[in-house]
mmCIF file of C-alpha atoms in Angstrom:
data_model
loop_
_atom_site.group_PDB
_atom_site.id
_atom_site.type_symbol
_atom_site.label_atom_id
_atom_site.label_comp_id
_atom_site.label_asym_id
_atom_site.label_seq_id
_atom_site.Cartn_x
_atom_site.Cartn_y
_atom_site.Cartn_z
ATOM 1 C CA MET L 695 0.000 0.000 0.000
ATOM 2 C CA GLU L 696 1.918 2.957 -1.360
ATOM 3 C CA SER L 697 -0.359 5.281 -3.292
ATOM 4 C CA ALA L 698 -1.091 7.792 -0.482
ATOM 5 C CA ASN L 699 -4.256 8.882 -2.288
ATOM 6 C CA GLU L 700 -7.813 7.736 -2.953
ATOM 7 C CA HIS L 701 -6.538 4.450 -4.383
ATOM 8 C CA THR L 702 -5.325 3.541 -0.890
ATOM 9 C CA ALA L 703 -8.617 4.589 0.678
ATOM 10 C CA GLY L 704 -10.489 2.496 -1.887
ATOM 11 C CA PHE L 705 -8.290 -0.528 -1.283
ATOM 12 C CA ILE L 706 -9.097 -0.346 2.432
ATOM 13 C CA ARG L 707 -12.781 0.346 1.844
ATOM 14 C CA TYR L 708 -13.290 -2.560 -0.565
ATOM 15 C CA GLY L 709 -10.435 -4.818 0.505
ATOM 16 C CA VAL L 710 -11.510 -5.382 4.096
ATOM 17 C CA PRO L 711 -14.918 -6.898 3.193
ATOM 18 C CA LEU L 712 -13.361 -8.946 0.381
ATOM 19 C CA PHE L 713 -10.791 -10.605 2.630
ATOM 20 C CA GLU L 714 -13.486 -11.139 5.256
ATOM 21 C CA GLU L 715 -15.550 -12.862 2.547
ATOM 22 C CA LEU L 716 -12.562 -14.995 1.511
ATOM 23 C CA GLY L 717 -11.651 -15.721 5.117
ATOM 24 C CA VAL L 718 -7.876 -15.649 4.617
ATOM 25 C CA PRO L 719 -5.215 -13.751 6.600
ATOM 26 C CA VAL L 720 -3.160 -11.140 4.759
ATOM 27 C CA THR L 721 -0.410 -8.644 5.487
ATOM 28 C CA TRP L 722 -0.645 -5.103 4.144
ATOM 29 C CA TYR L 723 2.762 -3.408 3.830
ATOM 30 C CA VAL L 724 2.224 0.350 4.083
ATOM 31 C CA THR L 725 4.510 3.275 3.291
ATOM 32 C CA GLY L 726 4.777 5.825 6.070
ATOM 33 C CA ARG L 727 3.526 8.639 3.883
ATOM 34 C CA THR L 728 0.453 6.552 3.016
ATOM 35 C CA MET L 729 -0.270 5.910 6.685
ATOM 36 C CA GLU L 730 0.180 9.611 7.421
ATOM 37 C CA ARG L 731 -2.417 10.418 4.761
ATOM 38 C CA TYR L 732 -5.072 8.088 6.240
ATOM 39 C CA PRO L 733 -4.202 7.520 9.899
ATOM 40 C CA GLU L 734 -7.786 6.956 11.016
ATOM 41 C CA LEU L 735 -8.445 4.366 8.316
ATOM 42 C CA PHE L 736 -5.355 2.416 9.324
ATOM 43 C CA ARG L 737 -6.256 2.680 13.014
ATOM 44 C CA GLN L 738 -9.574 1.076 12.117
ATOM 45 C CA VAL L 739 -7.777 -1.799 10.356
ATOM 46 C CA GLU L 740 -5.236 -2.337 13.143
ATOM 47 C CA GLY L 741 -6.214 -5.334 15.232
ATOM 48 C CA HIS L 742 -8.405 -6.872 12.531
ATOM 49 C CA PRO L 743 -8.347 -10.665 12.977
ATOM 50 C CA LEU L 744 -7.386 -11.253 9.320
ATOM 51 C CA ILE L 745 -5.313 -8.193 8.372
ATOM 52 C CA GLU L 746 -1.972 -7.158 9.805
ATOM 53 C CA LEU L 747 -0.142 -3.919 8.986
ATOM 54 C CA GLN L 748 3.595 -3.829 8.333
ATOM 55 C CA ALA L 749 5.972 -1.426 6.574
ATOM 56 C CA HIS L 750 7.022 -0.526 3.034
ATOM 57 C CA THR L 751 9.586 2.207 3.962
ATOM 58 C CA TYR L 752 8.445 5.787 4.526
ATOM 59 C CA ASP L 753 8.831 7.243 1.041
ATOM 60 C CA HIS L 754 9.038 4.141 -1.181
ATOM 61 C CA ILE L 755 12.813 4.405 -1.537
ATOM 62 C CA LEU L 756 15.004 1.725 -3.107
ATOM 63 C CA LEU L 757 17.358 0.069 -0.635
ATOM 64 C CA LYS L 758 19.459 -1.307 -3.528
ATOM 65 C CA SER L 759 19.979 -0.414 -7.172
ATOM 66 C CA ILE L 760 18.384 -2.585 -9.833
ATOM 67 C CA TRP L 761 19.608 -3.110 -13.396
ATOM 68 C CA ILE L 762 16.955 -4.893 -15.404
ATOM 69 C CA GLU L 763 18.028 -6.957 -18.387
ATOM 70 C CA ILE L 764 14.978 -6.354 -20.540
ATOM 71 C CA PRO L 765 13.825 -9.430 -22.486
ATOM 72 C CA PRO L 766 14.169 -9.205 -26.277
ATOM 73 C CA GLY L 767 11.157 -7.605 -27.888
ATOM 74 C CA LYS L 768 9.950 -6.060 -24.621
ATOM 75 C CA VAL L 769 9.672 -2.388 -23.686
ATOM 76 C CA ILE L 770 9.894 -1.989 -19.897
ATOM 77 C CA HIS L 771 9.772 1.360 -18.136
ATOM 78 C CA ASP L 772 9.761 2.970 -21.593
ATOM 79 C CA THR L 773 13.111 1.514 -22.576
ATOM 80 C CA THR L 774 14.762 -1.515 -24.163
ATOM 81 C CA GLY L 775 18.042 -3.259 -23.487
ATOM 82 C CA HIS L 776 18.630 -2.397 -19.842
ATOM 83 C CA PHE L 777 16.927 -0.230 -17.234
ATOM 84 C CA LEU L 778 18.776 1.202 -14.235
ATOM 85 C CA LYS L 779 17.141 2.553 -11.084
ATOM 86 C CA ARG L 780 19.530 3.630 -8.370
ATOM 87 C CA GLY L 781 19.232 2.723 -4.718
ATOM 88 C CA GLU L 782 19.600 5.333 -2.005
ATOM 89 C CA SER L 783 22.621 6.035 0.184
ATOM 90 C CA LEU L 784 23.017 4.463 3.608
ATOM 91 C CA GLU L 785 22.259 7.839 5.177
ATOM 92 C CA VAL L 786 18.993 8.234 3.274
ATOM 93 C CA ILE L 787 17.962 4.646 4.078
ATOM 94 C CA ASP L 788 18.657 5.178 7.775
ATOM 95 C CA ALA L 789 16.628 8.403 7.888
ATOM 96 C CA ASP L 790 13.740 6.946 5.881
ATOM 97 C CA LEU L 791 13.359 3.839 8.058
ATOM 98 C CA ARG L 792 13.558 5.922 11.213
ATOM 99 C CA LYS L 793 10.760 8.142 9.926
ATOM 100 C CA CYS L 794 8.724 5.109 8.840
ATOM 101 C CA GLN L 795 8.906 3.561 12.303
ATOM 102 C CA GLN L 796 7.993 6.873 13.906
ATOM 103 C CA VAL L 797 4.816 7.049 11.816
ATOM 104 C CA PHE L 798 3.897 3.507 12.877
ATOM 105 C CA GLN L 799 4.537 4.408 16.511
ATOM 106 C CA ASP L 800 2.559 7.658 16.320
ATOM 107 C CA THR L 801 -0.362 6.112 14.403
ATOM 108 C CA LEU L 802 -0.643 2.576 15.787
ATOM 109 C CA GLY L 803 1.306 2.779 19.026
ATOM 110 C CA ARG L 804 3.882 0.229 17.877
ATOM 111 C CA ARG L 805 6.709 -0.259 15.431
ATOM 112 C CA ALA L 806 6.590 -2.580 12.443
ATOM 113 C CA ILE L 807 8.612 -5.805 12.394
ATOM 114 C CA GLY L 808 7.967 -6.666 8.711
ATOM 115 C CA LEU L 809 9.330 -4.714 5.752
ATOM 116 C CA THR L 810 8.635 -5.120 2.044
ATOM 117 C CA ALA L 811 11.420 -3.386 0.110
ATOM 118 C CA PRO L 812 10.215 -1.173 -2.765
ATOM 119 C CA TRP L 813 10.800 -2.654 -6.238
ATOM 120 C CA GLY L 814 12.612 -5.660 -4.700
ATOM 121 C CA TYR L 815 16.055 -7.009 -5.568
ATOM 122 C CA TYR L 816 17.910 -10.106 -6.646
ATOM 123 C CA ARG L 817 19.285 -11.871 -3.530
ATOM 124 C CA GLY L 818 17.361 -9.521 -1.252
ATOM 125 C CA LEU L 819 19.864 -7.968 1.150
ATOM 126 C CA ALA L 820 22.076 -11.050 1.316
ATOM 127 C CA ASP L 821 24.805 -9.253 -0.644
ATOM 128 C CA ARG L 822 24.448 -6.009 1.330
ATOM 129 C CA PRO L 823 25.128 -6.718 5.011
ATOM 130 C CA ASP L 824 25.666 -2.992 5.566
ATOM 131 C CA ILE L 825 22.047 -2.264 4.581
ATOM 132 C CA LEU L 826 20.821 -5.321 6.467
ATOM 133 C CA GLU L 827 22.434 -3.936 9.618
ATOM 134 C CA ILE L 828 20.556 -0.635 9.278
ATOM 135 C CA VAL L 829 17.277 -2.462 8.705
ATOM 136 C CA HIS L 830 17.896 -4.595 11.807
ATOM 137 C CA GLU L 831 18.745 -1.545 13.931
ATOM 138 C CA HIS L 832 15.339 -0.070 13.114
ATOM 139 C CA GLY L 833 13.551 -3.128 14.475
ATOM 140 C CA PHE L 834 12.621 -5.011 11.321
ATOM 141 C CA ARG L 835 12.871 -8.773 11.684
ATOM 142 C CA TYR L 836 11.418 -10.166 8.483
ATOM 143 C CA LEU L 837 11.820 -8.812 4.973
ATOM 144 C CA ARG L 838 10.424 -9.247 1.503
ATOM 145 C CA SER L 839 13.390 -7.735 -0.292
ATOM 146 C CA PHE L 840 14.231 -10.724 -2.546
ATOM 147 C CA SER L 841 11.680 -10.250 -5.329
ATOM 148 C CA ARG L 842 13.636 -10.196 -8.586
ATOM 149 C CA ASN L 843 15.447 -12.895 -10.480
ATOM 150 C CA GLU L 844 19.062 -12.953 -11.717
ATOM 151 C CA THR L 845 18.237 -10.465 -14.509
ATOM 152 C CA ASP L 846 16.585 -8.106 -12.003
ATOM 153 C CA GLY L 847 13.338 -9.032 -13.694
ATOM 154 C CA GLN L 848 10.532 -11.470 -13.027
ATOM 155 C CA PRO L 849 9.304 -14.131 -12.396
ATOM 156 C CA VAL L 850 11.139 -15.130 -9.213
ATOM 157 C CA PRO L 851 11.514 -18.932 -9.290
ATOM 158 C CA MET L 852 9.108 -20.728 -7.004
ATOM 159 C CA GLU L 853 11.903 -23.120 -5.947
ATOM 160 C CA TRP L 854 13.648 -20.322 -4.016
ATOM 161 C CA ARG L 855 12.560 -20.639 -0.413
ATOM 162 C CA PRO L 856 12.495 -18.206 2.502
ATOM 163 C CA PHE L 857 15.588 -18.233 4.716
ATOM 164 C CA LEU L 858 17.166 -16.745 7.820
ATOM 165 C CA TYR L 859 20.091 -14.345 7.573
ATOM 166 C CA LYS L 860 22.202 -16.555 9.825
ATOM 167 C CA GLU L 861 25.427 -16.158 7.858
ATOM 168 C CA HIS L 862 25.140 -12.417 8.376
ATOM 169 C CA GLY L 863 25.005 -12.772 12.144
ATOM 170 C CA ARG L 864 21.276 -12.063 12.092
ATOM 171 C CA GLY L 865 19.628 -15.384 12.799
ATOM 172 C CA ASP L 866 16.577 -13.507 14.092
ATOM 173 C CA MET L 867 15.977 -11.964 10.637
ATOM 174 C CA ALA L 868 14.123 -13.742 7.846
ATOM 175 C CA GLU L 869 13.805 -13.206 4.111
ATOM 176 C CA LEU L 870 10.348 -14.228 2.881
ATOM 177 C CA LEU L 871 10.876 -13.276 -0.809
ATOM 178 C CA VAL L 872 8.147 -12.377 -3.267
ATOM 179 C CA HIS L 873 7.720 -15.261 -5.683
ATOM 180 C CA ASP L 874 6.589 -15.305 -9.312
ATOM 181 C CA TYR L 875 5.334 -11.819 -10.324
ATOM 182 C CA GLN L 876 4.786 -8.845 -8.032
ATOM 183 C CA ASP L 877 1.352 -8.064 -9.470
ATOM 184 C CA ASP L 878 -0.857 -8.342 -12.534
ATOM 185 C CA PHE L 879 0.734 -5.350 -14.276
ATOM 186 C CA LEU L 880 4.230 -6.832 -13.905
ATOM 187 C CA TRP L 881 2.963 -10.127 -15.319
ATOM 188 C CA GLU L 882 1.735 -8.161 -18.331
ATOM 189 C CA MET L 883 5.095 -6.372 -18.508
ATOM 190 C CA PHE L 884 7.391 -9.404 -18.396
ATOM 191 C CA CYS L 885 5.366 -12.452 -19.439
ATOM 192 C CA ASP L 886 4.838 -13.725 -22.992
ATOM 193 C CA HIS L 887 1.389 -15.131 -22.347
ATOM 194 C CA ALA L 888 -1.294 -16.212 -24.775
ATOM 195 C CA PRO L 889 -3.656 -13.408 -25.859
ATOM 196 C CA THR L 890 -6.608 -15.143 -24.213
ATOM 197 C CA GLU L 891 -4.828 -15.929 -20.926
ATOM 198 C CA THR L 892 -5.728 -13.821 -17.901
ATOM 199 C CA TYR L 893 -3.803 -13.208 -14.714
ATOM 200 C CA ALA L 894 -6.414 -15.233 -12.864
ATOM 201 C CA ASP L 895 -5.613 -18.157 -15.184
ATOM 202 C CA HIS L 896 -1.929 -17.757 -14.397
ATOM 203 C CA MET L 897 -2.496 -17.548 -10.647
ATOM 204 C CA MET L 898 -4.695 -20.641 -10.578
ATOM 205 C CA ARG L 899 -2.064 -22.549 -12.542
ATOM 206 C CA MET L 900 0.521 -21.480 -9.959
ATOM 207 C CA VAL L 901 -1.814 -22.685 -7.209
ATOM 208 C CA ASP L 902 -1.821 -26.126 -8.817
ATOM 209 C CA ARG L 903 1.968 -26.149 -8.782
ATOM 210 C CA VAL L 904 2.187 -24.997 -5.154
ATOM 211 C CA ALA L 905 -0.169 -27.781 -4.126
ATOM 212 C CA ALA L 906 1.583 -30.449 -6.201
ATOM 213 C CA GLU L 907 5.115 -29.539 -5.063
ATOM 214 C CA ASP L 908 4.365 -28.363 -1.493
ATOM 215 C CA LEU L 909 5.894 -24.942 -2.107
ATOM 216 C CA VAL L 910 5.988 -21.750 -0.069
ATOM 217 C CA TRP L 911 4.479 -18.922 -2.104
ATOM 218 C CA SER L 912 4.842 -15.321 -0.997
ATOM 219 C CA THR L 913 2.617 -13.457 -3.460
ATOM 220 C CA ASP L 914 1.992 -9.772 -3.864
ATOM 221 C CA SER L 915 -0.288 -7.006 -5.109
ATOM 222 C CA HIS L 916 -0.617 -3.209 -4.896
ATOM 223 C CA ASP L 917 -3.190 -0.532 -4.174
ATOM 224 C CA HIS L 918 -2.963 0.858 -7.717
ATOM 225 C CA GLY L 919 -6.158 1.837 -9.506
ATOM 226 C CA THR L 920 -8.431 0.829 -6.639
ATOM 227 C CA ALA L 921 -10.167 4.123 -5.828
ATOM 228 C CA THR L 922 -13.553 2.939 -7.129
ATOM 229 C CA PRO L 923 -15.507 -0.324 -6.809
ATOM 230 C CA GLU L 924 -14.900 -0.946 -10.518
ATOM 231 C CA GLY L 925 -11.164 -0.314 -10.178
ATOM 232 C CA PHE L 926 -10.848 -2.554 -7.156
ATOM 233 C CA ALA L 927 -12.820 -5.290 -8.891
ATOM 234 C CA LYS L 928 -10.025 -5.683 -11.463
ATOM 235 C CA LYS L 929 -7.867 -6.983 -8.632
ATOM 236 C CA GLY L 930 -10.618 -8.343 -6.445
ATOM 237 C CA ASP L 931 -11.803 -10.662 -9.194
ATOM 238 C CA TRP L 932 -8.454 -12.427 -9.545
ATOM 239 C CA TYR L 933 -7.960 -12.401 -5.764
ATOM 240 C CA ARG L 934 -11.256 -14.241 -5.455
ATOM 241 C CA CYS L 935 -10.403 -16.723 -8.229
ATOM 242 C CA PHE L 936 -6.996 -17.783 -6.998
ATOM 243 C CA VAL L 937 -7.801 -17.726 -3.273
ATOM 244 C CA SER L 938 -10.916 -19.842 -3.766
ATOM 245 C CA HIS L 939 -8.959 -22.269 -5.944
ATOM 246 C CA ALA L 940 -6.148 -22.432 -3.380
ATOM 247 C CA LYS L 941 -8.534 -23.097 -0.499
ATOM 248 C CA ALA L 942 -10.128 -25.909 -2.494
ATOM 249 C CA LYS L 943 -6.639 -27.384 -2.932
ATOM 250 C CA GLY L 944 -6.012 -27.245 0.809
ATOM 251 C CA ILE L 945 -3.367 -24.511 0.661
ATOM 252 C CA ARG L 946 -2.970 -22.628 3.937
ATOM 253 C CA PHE L 947 -2.709 -18.843 4.054
ATOM 254 C CA MET L 948 -0.603 -17.060 6.687
ATOM 255 C CA THR L 949 0.387 -13.513 7.554
ATOM 256 C CA GLY L 950 4.017 -12.555 7.199
ATOM 257 C CA THR L 951 4.421 -12.527 10.975
ATOM 258 C CA ALA L 952 2.924 -15.992 11.423
ATOM 259 C CA TYR L 953 5.235 -17.455 8.796
ATOM 260 C CA TYR L 954 8.260 -15.655 10.268
ATOM 261 C CA GLU L 955 7.525 -17.027 13.720
ATOM 262 C CA GLY L 956 7.233 -20.543 12.279
ATOM 263 C CA LEU L 957 10.512 -20.116 10.415
ATOM 264 C CA LEU L 958 12.226 -19.171 13.669
ATOM 265 C CA ARG L 959 10.784 -22.286 15.326
ATOM 266 C CA GLY L 960 11.962 -24.372 12.392
ATOM 267 C CA ASP L 961 8.510 -25.587 11.344
ATOM 268 C CA GLU L 962 7.408 -22.801 8.945
ATOM 269 C CA GLY L 963 4.083 -22.672 10.727
ATOM 270 C CA ARG L 964 3.209 -26.292 10.001
#
């Protein structure tokens, strides 16, 4: 949740009853500036039995640079070949995360322990222990920063599993990843799919694979274009399709915190 405008308000307004209808737990990762825009709406969500609120930085900054190797024939971010987006300095990251946690404290009376990193990166923060240290100092204990493949694109292979940052001296920190595609618009951007295939079709096919191979799937979506009932329905329809299909397959849904706690115990919440 990063829009800090009526799209966020719409996502809350229409998303809460949808997830109540579906009966599955979810985690909403919120930028600080978005929470500042709608503090009362987020206070109403806080404590909901199915929805937990965690962080997405304050100002949607990149913790690491990305350099996308654009697939042949594709135009991504209005360019071909390669696309570079620079990450911020350690000083900017430190200040942003401090401000983010202050907004959580001021609005909800607590700090966040989960952090989804904007844009996401190959290897998460495994190759940047200096950034990982700053993130840890600000109280974050589980991340979704590993959400690009080796070309800084997508999909992220489903075989890549969540892990603890033990080798970095941070065995209390977990990387949950974001698998496959980060949302429907990124599937459209990167995937060569059949003209008649929909994102709901893709998601239900991924459900079948998760069930068949007993995989962990950290999936993702955004509050883009959700200001109206019609706009939200474009996402809500595929949410409903894949969640219903997954429940019929016996797949369990968990919040980020619940999975993190299971990972620490060594049972992944089983």
